[in-house]
N, CA, C and O atoms as a DFTB+ gen file, in Angstrom:
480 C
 N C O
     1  1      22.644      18.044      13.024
     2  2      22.555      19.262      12.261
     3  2      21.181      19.487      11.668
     4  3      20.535      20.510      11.897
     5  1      20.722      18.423      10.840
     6  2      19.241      18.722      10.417
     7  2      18.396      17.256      11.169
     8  3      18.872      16.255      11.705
     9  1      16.952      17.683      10.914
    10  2      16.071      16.571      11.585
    11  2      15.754      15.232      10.802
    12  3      14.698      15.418      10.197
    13  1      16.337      13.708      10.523
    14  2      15.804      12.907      10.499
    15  2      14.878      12.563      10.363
    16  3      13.956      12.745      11.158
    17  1      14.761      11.593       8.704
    18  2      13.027      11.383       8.423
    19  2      12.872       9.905       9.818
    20  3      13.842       9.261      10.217
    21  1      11.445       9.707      10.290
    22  2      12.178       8.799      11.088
    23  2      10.527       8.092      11.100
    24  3       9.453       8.664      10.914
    25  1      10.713       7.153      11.289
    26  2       9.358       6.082      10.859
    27  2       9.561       5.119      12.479
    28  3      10.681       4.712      12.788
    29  1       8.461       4.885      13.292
    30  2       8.069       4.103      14.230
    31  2       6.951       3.325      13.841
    32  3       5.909       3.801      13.389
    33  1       7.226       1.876      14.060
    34  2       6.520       1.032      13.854
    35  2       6.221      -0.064      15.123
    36  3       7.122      -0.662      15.710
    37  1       5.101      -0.171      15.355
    38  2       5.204      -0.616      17.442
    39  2       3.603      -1.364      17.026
    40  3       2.673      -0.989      16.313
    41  1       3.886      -2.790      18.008
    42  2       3.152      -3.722      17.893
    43  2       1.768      -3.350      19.240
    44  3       2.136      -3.011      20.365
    45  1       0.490      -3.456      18.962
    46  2      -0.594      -3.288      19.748
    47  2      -0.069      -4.127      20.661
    48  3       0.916      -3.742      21.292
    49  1      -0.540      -5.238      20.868
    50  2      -0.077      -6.220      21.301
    51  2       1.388      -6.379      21.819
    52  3       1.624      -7.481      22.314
    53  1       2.276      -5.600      21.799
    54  2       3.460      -6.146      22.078
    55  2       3.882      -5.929      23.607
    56  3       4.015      -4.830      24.144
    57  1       4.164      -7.826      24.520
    58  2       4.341      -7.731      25.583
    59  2       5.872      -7.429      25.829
    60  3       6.223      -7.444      27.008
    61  1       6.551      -7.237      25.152
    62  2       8.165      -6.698      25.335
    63  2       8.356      -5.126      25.107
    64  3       9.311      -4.481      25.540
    65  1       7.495      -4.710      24.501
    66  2       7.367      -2.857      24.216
    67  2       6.027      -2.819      24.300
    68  3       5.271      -2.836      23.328
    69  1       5.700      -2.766      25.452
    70  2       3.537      -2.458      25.547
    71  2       3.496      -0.890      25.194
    72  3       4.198      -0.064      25.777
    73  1       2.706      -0.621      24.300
    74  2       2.260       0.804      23.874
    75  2       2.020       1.354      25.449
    76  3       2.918       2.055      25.914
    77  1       1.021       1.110      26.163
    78  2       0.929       1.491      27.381
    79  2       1.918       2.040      28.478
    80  3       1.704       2.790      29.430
    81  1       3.439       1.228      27.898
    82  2       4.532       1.077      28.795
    83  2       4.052       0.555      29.986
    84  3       2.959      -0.013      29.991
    85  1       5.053       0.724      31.522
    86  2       4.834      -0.227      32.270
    87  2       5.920      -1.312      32.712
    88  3       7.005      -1.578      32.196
    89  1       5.490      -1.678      33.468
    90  2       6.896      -2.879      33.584
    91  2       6.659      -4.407      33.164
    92  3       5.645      -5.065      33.398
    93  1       7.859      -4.845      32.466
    94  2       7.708      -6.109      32.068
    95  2       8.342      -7.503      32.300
    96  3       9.449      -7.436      31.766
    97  1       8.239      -8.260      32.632
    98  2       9.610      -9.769      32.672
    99  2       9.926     -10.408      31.476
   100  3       9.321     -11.058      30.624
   101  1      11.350      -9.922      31.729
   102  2      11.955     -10.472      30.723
   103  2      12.341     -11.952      30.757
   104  3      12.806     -12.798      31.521
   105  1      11.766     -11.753      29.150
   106  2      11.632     -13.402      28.817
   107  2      13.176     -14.636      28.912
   108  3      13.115     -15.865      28.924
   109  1      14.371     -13.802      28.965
   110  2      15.494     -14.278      29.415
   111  2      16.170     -14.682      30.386
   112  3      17.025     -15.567      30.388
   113  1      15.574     -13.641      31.766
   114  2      16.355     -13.729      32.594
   115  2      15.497     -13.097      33.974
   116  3      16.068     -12.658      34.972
   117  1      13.802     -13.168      33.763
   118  2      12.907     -13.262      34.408
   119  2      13.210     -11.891      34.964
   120  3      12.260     -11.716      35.726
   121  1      14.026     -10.738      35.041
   122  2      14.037      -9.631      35.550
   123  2      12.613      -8.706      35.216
   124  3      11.694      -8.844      34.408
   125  1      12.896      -7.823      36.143
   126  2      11.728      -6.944      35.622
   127  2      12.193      -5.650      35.494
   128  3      12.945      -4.921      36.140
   129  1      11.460      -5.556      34.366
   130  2      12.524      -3.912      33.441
   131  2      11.024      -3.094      32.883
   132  3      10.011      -3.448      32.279
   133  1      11.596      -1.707      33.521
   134  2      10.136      -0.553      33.363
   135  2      10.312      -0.234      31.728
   136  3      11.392      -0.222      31.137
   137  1       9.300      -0.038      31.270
   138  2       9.233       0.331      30.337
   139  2       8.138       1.868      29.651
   140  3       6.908       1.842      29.694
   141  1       8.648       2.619      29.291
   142  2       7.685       3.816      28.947
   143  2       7.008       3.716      27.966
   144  3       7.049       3.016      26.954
   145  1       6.127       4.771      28.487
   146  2       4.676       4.791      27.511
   147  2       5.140       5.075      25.714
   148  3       5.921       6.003      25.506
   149  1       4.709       4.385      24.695
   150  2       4.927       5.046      23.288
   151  2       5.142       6.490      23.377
   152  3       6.202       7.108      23.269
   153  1       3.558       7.072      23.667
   154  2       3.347       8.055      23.551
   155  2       4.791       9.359      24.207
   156  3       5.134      10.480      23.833
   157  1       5.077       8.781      24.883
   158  2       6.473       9.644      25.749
   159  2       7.541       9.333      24.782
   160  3       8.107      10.195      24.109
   161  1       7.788       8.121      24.738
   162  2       9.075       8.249      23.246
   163  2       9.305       9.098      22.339
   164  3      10.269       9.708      21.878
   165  1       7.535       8.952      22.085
   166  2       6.967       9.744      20.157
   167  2       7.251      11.288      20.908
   168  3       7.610      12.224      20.193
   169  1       7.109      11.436      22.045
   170  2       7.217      13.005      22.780
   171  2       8.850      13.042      22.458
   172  3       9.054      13.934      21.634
   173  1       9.778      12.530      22.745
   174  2      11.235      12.387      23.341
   175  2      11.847      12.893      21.581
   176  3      12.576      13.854      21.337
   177  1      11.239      11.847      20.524
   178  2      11.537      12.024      19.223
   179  2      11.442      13.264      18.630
   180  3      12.377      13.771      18.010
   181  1      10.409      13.758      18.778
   182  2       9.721      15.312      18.356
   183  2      10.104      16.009      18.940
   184  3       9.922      17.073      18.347
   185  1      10.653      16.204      19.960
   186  2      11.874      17.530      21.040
   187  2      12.581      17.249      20.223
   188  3      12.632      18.112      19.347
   189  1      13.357      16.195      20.018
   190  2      14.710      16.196      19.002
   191  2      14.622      16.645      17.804
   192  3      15.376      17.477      17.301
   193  1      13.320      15.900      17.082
   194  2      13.514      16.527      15.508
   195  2      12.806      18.208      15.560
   196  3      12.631      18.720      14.454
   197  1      12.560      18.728      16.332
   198  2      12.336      20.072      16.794
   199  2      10.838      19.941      16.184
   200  3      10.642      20.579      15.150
   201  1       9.686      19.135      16.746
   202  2       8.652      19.565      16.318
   203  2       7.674      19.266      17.533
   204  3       8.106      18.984      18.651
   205  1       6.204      19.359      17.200
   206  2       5.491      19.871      18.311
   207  2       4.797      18.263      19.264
   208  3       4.162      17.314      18.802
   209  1       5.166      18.479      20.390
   210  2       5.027      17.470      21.515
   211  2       3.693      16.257      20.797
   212  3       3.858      15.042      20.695
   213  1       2.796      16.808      20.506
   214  2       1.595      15.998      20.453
   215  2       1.337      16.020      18.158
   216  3       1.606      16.902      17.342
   217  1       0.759      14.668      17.987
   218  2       0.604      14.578      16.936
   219  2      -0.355      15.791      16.431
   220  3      -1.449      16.197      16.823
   221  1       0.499      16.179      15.423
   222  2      -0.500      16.902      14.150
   223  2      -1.580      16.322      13.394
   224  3      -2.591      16.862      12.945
   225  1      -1.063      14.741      13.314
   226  2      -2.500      14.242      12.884
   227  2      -2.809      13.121      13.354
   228  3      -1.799      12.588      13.813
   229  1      -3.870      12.386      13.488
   230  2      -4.032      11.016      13.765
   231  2      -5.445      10.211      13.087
   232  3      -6.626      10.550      13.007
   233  1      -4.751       9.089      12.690
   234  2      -6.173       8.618      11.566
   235  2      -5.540       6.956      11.685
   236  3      -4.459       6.506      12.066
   237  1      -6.857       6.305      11.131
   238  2      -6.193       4.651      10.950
   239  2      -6.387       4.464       9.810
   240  3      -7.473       4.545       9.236
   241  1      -5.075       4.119       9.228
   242  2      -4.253       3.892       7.911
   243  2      -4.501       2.803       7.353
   244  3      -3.620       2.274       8.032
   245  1      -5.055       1.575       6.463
   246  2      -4.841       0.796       6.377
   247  2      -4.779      -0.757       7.290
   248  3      -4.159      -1.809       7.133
   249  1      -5.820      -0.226       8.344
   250  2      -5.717      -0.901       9.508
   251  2      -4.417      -0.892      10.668
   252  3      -3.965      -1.722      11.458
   253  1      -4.101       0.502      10.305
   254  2      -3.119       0.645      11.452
   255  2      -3.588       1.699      11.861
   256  3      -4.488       2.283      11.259
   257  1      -2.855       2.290      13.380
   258  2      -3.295       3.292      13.610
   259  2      -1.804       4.458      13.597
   260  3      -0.662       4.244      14.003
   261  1      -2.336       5.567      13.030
   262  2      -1.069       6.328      12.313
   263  2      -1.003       7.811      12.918
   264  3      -1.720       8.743      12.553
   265  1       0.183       7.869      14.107
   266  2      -0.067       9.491      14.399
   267  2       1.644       9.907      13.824
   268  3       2.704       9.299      13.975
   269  1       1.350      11.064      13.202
   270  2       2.018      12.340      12.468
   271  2       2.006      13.245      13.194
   272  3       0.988      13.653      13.751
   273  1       3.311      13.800      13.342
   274  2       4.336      14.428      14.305
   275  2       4.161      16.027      13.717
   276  3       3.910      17.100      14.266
   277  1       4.506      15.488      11.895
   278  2       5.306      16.543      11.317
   279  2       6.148      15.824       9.876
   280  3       6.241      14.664       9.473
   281  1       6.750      17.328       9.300
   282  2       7.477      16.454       8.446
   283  2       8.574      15.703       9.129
   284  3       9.494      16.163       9.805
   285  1       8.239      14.154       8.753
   286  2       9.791      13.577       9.055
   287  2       9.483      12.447      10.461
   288  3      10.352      11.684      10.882
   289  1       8.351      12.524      10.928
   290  2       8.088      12.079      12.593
   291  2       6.941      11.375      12.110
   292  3       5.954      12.096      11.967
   293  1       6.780      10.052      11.789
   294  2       5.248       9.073      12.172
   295  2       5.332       8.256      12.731
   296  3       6.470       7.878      13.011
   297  1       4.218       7.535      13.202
   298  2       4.330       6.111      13.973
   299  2       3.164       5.577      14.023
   300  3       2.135       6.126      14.418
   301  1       3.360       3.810      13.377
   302  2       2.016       3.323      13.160
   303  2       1.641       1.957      13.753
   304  3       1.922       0.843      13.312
   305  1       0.926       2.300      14.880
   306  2       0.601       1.107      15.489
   307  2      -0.544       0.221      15.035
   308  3      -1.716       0.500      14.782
   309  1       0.332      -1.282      14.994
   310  2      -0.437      -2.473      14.296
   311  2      -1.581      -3.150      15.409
   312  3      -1.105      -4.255      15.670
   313  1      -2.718      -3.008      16.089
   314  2      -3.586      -3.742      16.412
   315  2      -3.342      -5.230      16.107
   316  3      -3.280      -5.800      15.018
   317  1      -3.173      -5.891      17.842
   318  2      -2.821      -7.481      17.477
   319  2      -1.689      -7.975      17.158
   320  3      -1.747      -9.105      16.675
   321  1      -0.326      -7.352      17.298
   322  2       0.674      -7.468      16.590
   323  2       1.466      -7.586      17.631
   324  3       1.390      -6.568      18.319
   325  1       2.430      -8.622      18.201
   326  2       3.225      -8.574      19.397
   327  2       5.046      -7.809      18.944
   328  3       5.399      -6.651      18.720
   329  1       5.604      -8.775      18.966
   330  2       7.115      -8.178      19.034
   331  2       7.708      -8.982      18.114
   332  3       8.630      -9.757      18.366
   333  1       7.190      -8.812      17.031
   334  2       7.186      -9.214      15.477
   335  2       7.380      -8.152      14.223
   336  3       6.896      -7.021      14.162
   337  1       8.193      -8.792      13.261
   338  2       8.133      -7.366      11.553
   339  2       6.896      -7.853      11.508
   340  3       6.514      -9.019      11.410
   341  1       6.191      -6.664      11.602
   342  2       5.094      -6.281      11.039
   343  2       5.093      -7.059       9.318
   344  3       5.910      -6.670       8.483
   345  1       4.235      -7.985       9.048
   346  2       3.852      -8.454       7.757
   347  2       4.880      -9.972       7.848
   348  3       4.809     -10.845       6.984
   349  1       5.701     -10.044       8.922
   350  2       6.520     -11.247       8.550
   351  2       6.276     -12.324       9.008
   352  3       5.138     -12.421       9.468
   353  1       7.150     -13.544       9.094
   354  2       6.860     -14.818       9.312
   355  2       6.171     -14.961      10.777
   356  3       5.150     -15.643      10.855
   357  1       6.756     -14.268      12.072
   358  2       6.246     -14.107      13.098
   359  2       6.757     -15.216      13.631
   360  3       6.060     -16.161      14.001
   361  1       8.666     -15.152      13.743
   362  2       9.180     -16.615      14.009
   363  2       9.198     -16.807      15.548
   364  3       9.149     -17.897      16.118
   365  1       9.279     -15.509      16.174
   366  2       9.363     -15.667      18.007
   367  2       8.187     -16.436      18.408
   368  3       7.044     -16.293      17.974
   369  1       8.538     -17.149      19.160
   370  2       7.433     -17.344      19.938
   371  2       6.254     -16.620      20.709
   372  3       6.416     -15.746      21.562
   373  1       5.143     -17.082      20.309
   374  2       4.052     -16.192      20.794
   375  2       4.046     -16.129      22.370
   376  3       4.320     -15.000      22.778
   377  1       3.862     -16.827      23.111
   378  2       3.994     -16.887      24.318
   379  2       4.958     -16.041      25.103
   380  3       4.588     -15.692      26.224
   381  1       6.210     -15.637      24.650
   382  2       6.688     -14.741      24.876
   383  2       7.058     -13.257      23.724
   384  3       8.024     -12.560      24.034
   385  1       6.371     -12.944      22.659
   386  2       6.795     -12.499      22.111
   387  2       4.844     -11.715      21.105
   388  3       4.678     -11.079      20.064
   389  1       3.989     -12.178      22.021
   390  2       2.871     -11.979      21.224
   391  2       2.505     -12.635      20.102
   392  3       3.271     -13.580      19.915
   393  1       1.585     -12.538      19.194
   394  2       1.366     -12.592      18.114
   395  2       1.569     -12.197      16.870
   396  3       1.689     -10.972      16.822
   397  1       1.676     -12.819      15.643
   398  2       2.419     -11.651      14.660
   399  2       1.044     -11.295      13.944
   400  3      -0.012     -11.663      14.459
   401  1       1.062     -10.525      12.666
   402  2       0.200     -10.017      12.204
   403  2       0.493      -9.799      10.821
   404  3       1.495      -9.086      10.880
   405  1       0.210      -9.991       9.523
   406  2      -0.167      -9.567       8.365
   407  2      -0.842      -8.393       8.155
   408  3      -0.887      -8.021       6.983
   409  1      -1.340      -7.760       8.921
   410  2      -1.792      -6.506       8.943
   411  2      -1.323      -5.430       8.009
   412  3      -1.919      -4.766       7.161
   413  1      -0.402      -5.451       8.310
   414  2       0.559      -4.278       7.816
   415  2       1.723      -4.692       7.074
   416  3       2.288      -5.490       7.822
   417  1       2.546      -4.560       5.764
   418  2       3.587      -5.442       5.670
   419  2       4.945      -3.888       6.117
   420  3       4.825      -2.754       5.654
   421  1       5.578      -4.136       6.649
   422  2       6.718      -3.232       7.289
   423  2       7.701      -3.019       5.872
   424  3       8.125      -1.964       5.399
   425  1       7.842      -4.068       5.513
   426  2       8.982      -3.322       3.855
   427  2       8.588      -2.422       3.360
   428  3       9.196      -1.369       3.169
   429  1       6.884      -2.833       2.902
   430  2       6.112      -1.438       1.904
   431  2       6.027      -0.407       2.850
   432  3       6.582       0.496       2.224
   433  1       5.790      -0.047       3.657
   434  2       5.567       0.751       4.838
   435  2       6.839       1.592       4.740
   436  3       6.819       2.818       4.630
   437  1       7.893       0.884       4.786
   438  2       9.373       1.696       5.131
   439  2       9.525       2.478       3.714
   440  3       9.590       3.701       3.597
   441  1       9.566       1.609       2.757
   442  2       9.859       2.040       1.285
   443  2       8.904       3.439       1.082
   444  3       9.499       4.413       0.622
   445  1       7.762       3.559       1.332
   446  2       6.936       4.430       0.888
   447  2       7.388       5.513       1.988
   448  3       7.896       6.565       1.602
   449  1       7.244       5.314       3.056
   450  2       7.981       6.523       3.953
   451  2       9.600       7.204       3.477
   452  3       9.908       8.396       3.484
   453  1      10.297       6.258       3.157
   454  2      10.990       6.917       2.768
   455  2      11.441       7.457       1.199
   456  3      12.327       8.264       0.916
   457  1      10.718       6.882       0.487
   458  2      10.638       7.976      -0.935
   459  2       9.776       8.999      -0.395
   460  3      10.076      10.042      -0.975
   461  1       8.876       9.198       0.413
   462  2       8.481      10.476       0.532
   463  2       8.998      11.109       1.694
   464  3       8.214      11.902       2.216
   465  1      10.170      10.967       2.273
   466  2      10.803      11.536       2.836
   467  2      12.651      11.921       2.929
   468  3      13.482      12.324       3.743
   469  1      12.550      11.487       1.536
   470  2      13.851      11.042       0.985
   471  2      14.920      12.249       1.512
   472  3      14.376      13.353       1.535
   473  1      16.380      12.246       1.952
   474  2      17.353      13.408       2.178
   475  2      17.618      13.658       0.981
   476  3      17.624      12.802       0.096
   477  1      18.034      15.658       0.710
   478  2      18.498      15.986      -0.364
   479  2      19.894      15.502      -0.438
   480  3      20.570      15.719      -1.443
């Protein structure tokens, strides 16, 4: 009925969701599974929340890099950051799972997105 505040958070680095997309082997069961570009998702999201295909803004945040959709649509990619919470222990294994990163901590990140995007 209405559009979803909606926050994306996606690792530079991440060999299980490569920003690039692409195809990947999975670390379970050695298959290989395609994967799409960010940028086409962040497209897929913004048809839905009814706003415009390509970011309204783009800037690096805090050492992330941050593109804005609109109200309600961001996504901030962590440089160096594999398939890890952003700011956390970084318990997966790197070898299959990238590197983690302090960069960014993902709690404060969420919290602040969503008081300023809070539903009435």
């Amino acid at each position: 009925e209405r559009p979803v505040p909606t926050l994306v958070l996606a690792g530079g680095a991440d060999p299980l969701c490569p920003v690039a997309g692409g195809e990947i082997r999975s670390p379970w069961d050695g298959r290989r599974i395609p994967r799409p570009p960010l940028a086409q998702t962040l497209r897929r999201w913004a048809a839905a929340l009814g706003l415009p295909p390509e970011p309204a803004q783009e800037c690096d945040e805090h050492g992330a890099h941050t593109l804005a959709y609109g109200p309600g649509l961001t996504a901030r990619i962590v440089p160096g950051l594999g398939h890890h919470w952003p700011g956390g222990l970084g318990q997966f294994n790197p070898r299959m799972a990238g590197p983690p990163s302090d960069l960014l901590n993902a709690n404060d990140v969420i919290w602040e997105f969503f008081k300023r995007h809070s539903l009435p």
